PDB file of C-alpha atoms in Angstrom:
ATOM      1  CA  UNK A  37     -55.335 -61.688 -16.595  1.00 81.00           C
ATOM      2  CA  UNK A  38     -54.046 -61.450 -20.135  1.00 83.00           C
ATOM      3  CA  UNK A  39     -50.629 -62.348 -21.501  1.00 84.00           C
ATOM      4  CA  UNK A  40     -49.479 -61.648 -25.044  1.00 82.00           C
ATOM      5  CA  UNK A  41     -46.568 -63.560 -26.484  1.00 85.00           C
ATOM      6  CA  UNK A  42     -45.376 -62.418 -29.899  1.00 78.00           C
ATOM      7  CA  UNK A  43     -42.734 -63.130 -32.474  1.00 79.00           C
ATOM      8  CA  UNK A  44     -40.728 -66.343 -32.362  1.00 86.00           C
ATOM      9  CA  UNK A  45     -41.621 -66.783 -28.692  1.00 90.00           C
ATOM     10  CA  UNK A  46     -45.281 -67.289 -29.694  1.00 87.00           C
ATOM     11  CA  UNK A  47     -44.385 -70.487 -31.551  1.00 89.00           C
ATOM     12  CA  UNK A  48     -42.467 -71.727 -28.518  1.00 93.00           C
ATOM     13  CA  UNK A  49     -45.359 -70.990 -26.157  1.00 93.00           C
ATOM     14  CA  UNK A  50     -47.829 -72.638 -28.529  1.00 92.00           C
ATOM     15  CA  UNK A  51     -45.830 -75.855 -28.222  1.00 94.00           C
ATOM     16  CA  UNK A  52     -45.849 -75.867 -24.399  1.00 95.00           C
ATOM     17  CA  UNK A  53     -48.361 -77.763 -22.284  1.00 95.00           C
ATOM     18  CA  UNK A  54     -50.774 -75.668 -20.211  1.00 95.00           C
ATOM     19  CA  UNK A  55     -49.156 -76.592 -16.877  1.00 95.00           C
ATOM     20  CA  UNK A  56     -45.834 -75.101 -18.053  1.00 95.00           C
ATOM     21  CA  UNK A  57     -47.544 -71.868 -19.026  1.00 94.00           C
ATOM     22  CA  UNK A  58     -49.373 -71.658 -15.685  1.00 94.00           C
ATOM     23  CA  UNK A  59     -46.106 -72.245 -13.813  1.00 94.00           C
ATOM     24  CA  UNK A  60     -44.249 -69.584 -15.832  1.00 93.00           C
ATOM     25  CA  UNK A  61     -47.104 -67.063 -15.563  1.00 92.00           C
ATOM     26  CA  UNK A  62     -47.114 -67.552 -11.793  1.00 94.00           C
ATOM     27  CA  UNK A  63     -43.357 -67.011 -11.629  1.00 95.00           C
ATOM     28  CA  UNK A  64     -43.608 -63.867 -13.781  1.00 93.00           C
ATOM     29  CA  UNK A  65     -46.364 -62.406 -11.612  1.00 93.00           C
ATOM     30  CA  UNK A  66     -44.481 -63.070  -8.383  1.00 96.00           C
ATOM     31  CA  UNK A  67     -41.188 -61.804  -9.788  1.00 96.00           C
ATOM     32  CA  UNK A  68     -42.461 -58.585 -11.329  1.00 95.00           C
ATOM     33  CA  UNK A  69     -44.816 -57.646  -8.486  1.00 95.00           C
ATOM     34  CA  UNK A  70     -42.356 -58.666  -5.776  1.00 96.00           C
ATOM     35  CA  UNK A  71     -45.179 -60.523  -4.003  1.00 97.00           C
ATOM     36  CA  UNK A  72     -44.235 -64.173  -3.434  1.00 95.00           C
ATOM     37  CA  UNK A  73     -47.671 -64.870  -1.890  1.00 96.00           C
ATOM     38  CA  UNK A  74     -49.602 -64.349  -5.137  1.00 94.00           C
ATOM     39  CA  UNK A  75     -51.424 -67.525  -6.124  1.00 93.00           C
ATOM     40  CA  UNK A  76     -50.507 -69.232  -9.374  1.00 91.00           C
ATOM     41  CA  UNK A  77     -53.241 -68.973 -12.025  1.00 92.00           C
ATOM     42  CA  UNK A  78     -55.498 -72.019 -11.930  1.00 91.00           C
ATOM     43  CA  UNK A  79     -55.932 -72.457 -15.703  1.00 91.00           C
ATOM     44  CA  UNK A  80     -55.036 -71.216 -19.146  1.00 93.00           C
ATOM     45  CA  UNK A  81     -57.506 -70.389 -21.878  1.00 93.00           C
ATOM     46  CA  UNK A  82     -55.686 -69.908 -25.148  1.00 90.00           C
ATOM     47  CA  UNK A  83     -55.671 -70.421 -28.858  1.00 88.00           C
ATOM     48  CA  UNK A  84     -52.505 -71.635 -30.540  1.00 89.00           C
ATOM     49  CA  UNK A  85     -52.508 -69.167 -33.424  1.00 84.00           C
ATOM     50  CA  UNK A  86     -49.144 -70.229 -34.823  1.00 86.00           C
ATOM     51  CA  UNK A  87     -50.365 -73.779 -35.438  1.00 86.00           C
ATOM     52  CA  UNK A  88     -53.920 -72.941 -36.518  1.00 86.00           C
ATOM     53  CA  UNK A  89     -54.116 -74.074 -40.181  1.00 85.00           C
ATOM     54  CA  UNK A  90     -56.526 -71.239 -40.981  1.00 82.00           C
ATOM     55  CA  UNK A  91     -54.386 -68.390 -39.638  1.00 76.00           C
ATOM     56  CA  UNK A  92     -50.853 -69.656 -39.088  1.00 70.00           C
ATOM     57  CA  UNK A  93     -50.409 -66.793 -36.645  1.00 71.00           C
ATOM     58  CA  UNK A  94     -51.301 -64.156 -39.201  1.00 70.00           C
ATOM     59  CA  UNK A  95     -53.068 -60.858 -38.855  1.00 71.00           C
ATOM     60  CA  UNK A  96     -53.308 -57.970 -41.250  1.00 77.00           C
ATOM     61  CA  UNK A  97     -51.343 -54.767 -41.266  1.00 75.00           C
ATOM     62  CA  UNK A  98     -51.187 -52.013 -43.845  1.00 80.00           C
ATOM     63  CA  UNK A  99     -48.165 -51.618 -46.036  1.00 82.00           C
ATOM     64  CA  UNK A 100     -46.532 -48.270 -46.646  1.00 88.00           C
ATOM     65  CA  UNK A 101     -48.482 -48.167 -49.918  1.00 91.00           C
ATOM     66  CA  UNK A 102     -51.888 -48.786 -48.305  1.00 87.00           C
ATOM     67  CA  UNK A 103     -54.510 -46.089 -48.326  1.00 90.00           C
ATOM     68  CA  UNK A 104     -57.506 -45.630 -46.056  1.00 87.00           C
ATOM     69  CA  UNK A 105     -59.750 -46.137 -49.088  1.00 90.00           C
ATOM     70  CA  UNK A 106     -58.397 -49.711 -49.433  1.00 92.00           C
ATOM     71  CA  UNK A 107     -60.439 -50.778 -46.401  1.00 89.00           C
ATOM     72  CA  UNK A 108     -63.644 -49.323 -47.825  1.00 88.00           C
ATOM     73  CA  UNK A 109     -62.922 -51.121 -51.093  1.00 92.00           C
ATOM     74  CA  UNK A 110     -62.532 -54.449 -49.255  1.00 91.00           C
ATOM     75  CA  UNK A 111     -65.933 -53.886 -47.617  1.00 90.00           C
ATOM     76  CA  UNK A 112     -67.836 -53.234 -50.846  1.00 92.00           C
ATOM     77  CA  UNK A 113     -70.395 -55.911 -51.767  1.00 92.00           C
ATOM     78  CA  UNK A 114     -69.590 -57.910 -54.887  1.00 93.00           C
ATOM     79  CA  UNK A 115     -70.573 -57.853 -57.673  1.00 93.00           C
ATOM     80  CA  UNK A 116     -72.379 -54.608 -56.683  1.00 89.00           C
ATOM     81  CA  UNK A 117     -74.249 -52.942 -53.828  1.00 84.00           C
ATOM     82  CA  UNK A 118     -77.488 -53.476 -55.824  1.00 83.00           C
ATOM     83  CA  UNK A 119     -76.966 -57.226 -56.066  1.00 83.00           C
ATOM     84  CA  UNK A 120     -74.628 -58.362 -53.274  1.00 87.00           C
ATOM     85  CA  UNK A 121     -73.459 -61.953 -53.497  1.00 90.00           C
ATOM     86  CA  UNK A 122     -70.229 -61.676 -51.512  1.00 94.00           C
ATOM     87  CA  UNK A 123     -69.419 -59.451 -48.549  1.00 94.00           C
ATOM     88  CA  UNK A 124     -66.069 -59.636 -46.806  1.00 93.00           C
ATOM     89  CA  UNK A 125     -65.819 -59.027 -43.093  1.00 93.00           C
ATOM     90  CA  UNK A 126     -62.955 -59.365 -40.655  1.00 89.00           C
ATOM     91  CA  UNK A 127     -60.260 -57.343 -39.004  1.00 88.00           C
ATOM     92  CA  UNK A 128     -58.603 -56.885 -42.388  1.00 88.00           C
ATOM     93  CA  UNK A 129     -61.590 -54.871 -43.642  1.00 90.00           C
ATOM     94  CA  UNK A 130     -61.962 -52.392 -40.782  1.00 89.00           C
ATOM     95  CA  UNK A 131     -60.404 -49.005 -41.508  1.00 87.00           C
ATOM     96  CA  UNK A 132     -59.612 -48.141 -37.891  1.00 88.00           C
ATOM     97  CA  UNK A 133     -59.205 -51.449 -36.054  1.00 87.00           C
ATOM     98  CA  UNK A 134     -57.361 -53.682 -38.531  1.00 84.00           C
ATOM     99  CA  UNK A 135     -55.507 -56.554 -36.848  1.00 82.00           C
ATOM    100  CA  UNK A 136     -57.773 -56.423 -33.771  1.00 84.00           C
ATOM    101  CA  UNK A 137     -60.570 -58.767 -32.727  1.00 83.00           C
ATOM    102  CA  UNK A 138     -63.005 -55.944 -32.106  1.00 89.00           C
ATOM    103  CA  UNK A 139     -62.303 -54.700 -35.638  1.00 90.00           C
ATOM    104  CA  UNK A 140     -63.369 -58.110 -36.949  1.00 90.00           C
ATOM    105  CA  UNK A 141     -66.547 -57.973 -34.862  1.00 94.00           C
ATOM    106  CA  UNK A 142     -67.368 -54.431 -35.935  1.00 95.00           C
ATOM    107  CA  UNK A 143     -66.767 -55.278 -39.603  1.00 94.00           C
ATOM    108  CA  UNK A 144     -69.060 -58.291 -39.286  1.00 94.00           C
ATOM    109  CA  UNK A 145     -71.810 -56.186 -37.747  1.00 96.00           C
ATOM    110  CA  UNK A 146     -71.435 -53.573 -40.499  1.00 94.00           C
ATOM    111  CA  UNK A 147     -71.723 -56.211 -43.223  1.00 94.00           C
ATOM    112  CA  UNK A 148     -74.698 -57.836 -41.492  1.00 94.00           C
ATOM    113  CA  UNK A 149     -76.418 -54.439 -41.414  1.00 94.00           C
ATOM    114  CA  UNK A 150     -75.856 -54.119 -45.171  1.00 92.00           C
ATOM    115  CA  UNK A 151     -77.478 -57.527 -45.717  1.00 91.00           C
ATOM    116  CA  UNK A 152     -80.445 -56.625 -43.509  1.00 92.00           C
ATOM    117  CA  UNK A 153     -80.933 -53.298 -45.296  1.00 91.00           C
ATOM    118  CA  UNK A 154     -80.679 -54.988 -48.691  1.00 91.00           C
ATOM    119  CA  UNK A 155     -83.204 -57.678 -47.688  1.00 89.00           C
ATOM    120  CA  UNK A 156     -85.641 -55.055 -46.335  1.00 90.00           C
ATOM    121  CA  UNK A 157     -85.338 -53.028 -49.523  1.00 87.00           C
ATOM    122  CA  UNK A 158     -85.764 -56.145 -51.647  1.00 82.00           C
ATOM    123  CA  UNK A 159     -88.969 -57.066 -49.771  1.00 82.00           C
ATOM    124  CA  UNK A 160     -90.278 -53.501 -49.922  1.00 82.00           C
ATOM    125  CA  UNK A 161     -89.750 -53.214 -53.675  1.00 78.00           C
ATOM    126  CA  UNK A 162     -90.974 -56.734 -54.396  1.00 74.00           C
ATOM    127  CA  UNK A 163     -87.673 -57.879 -55.907  1.00 69.00           C
ATOM    128  CA  UNK A 164     -87.618 -61.197 -54.073  1.00 60.00           C
TER     129      UNK A 164
END
């Protein structure tokens, strides 16, 4: 069972103890299904994104000035593809699934594949 809470309500929910969330989720399920016999969820697994010092509830989204090529640019190895020292990965670098967890995973896999290919090529050419 998955619940999304967004906007200002997300900050409120992040401040609530788990037992309050379980109680409210149970009430919502019973109310919206019309089945008062549904059991209340037995636990909550969550991450308080609005209070996480590394995200503060943020996720990426393109502006009206963004272009599809911006995502490819964010994924380019720096300083160059011939000598990568820095590769960015995350939902903000995926051209189709920005702002989604699976976009972050896919971007990470893509960057890992670049590293593996670069390492194989480096070993093959003797540029270790």
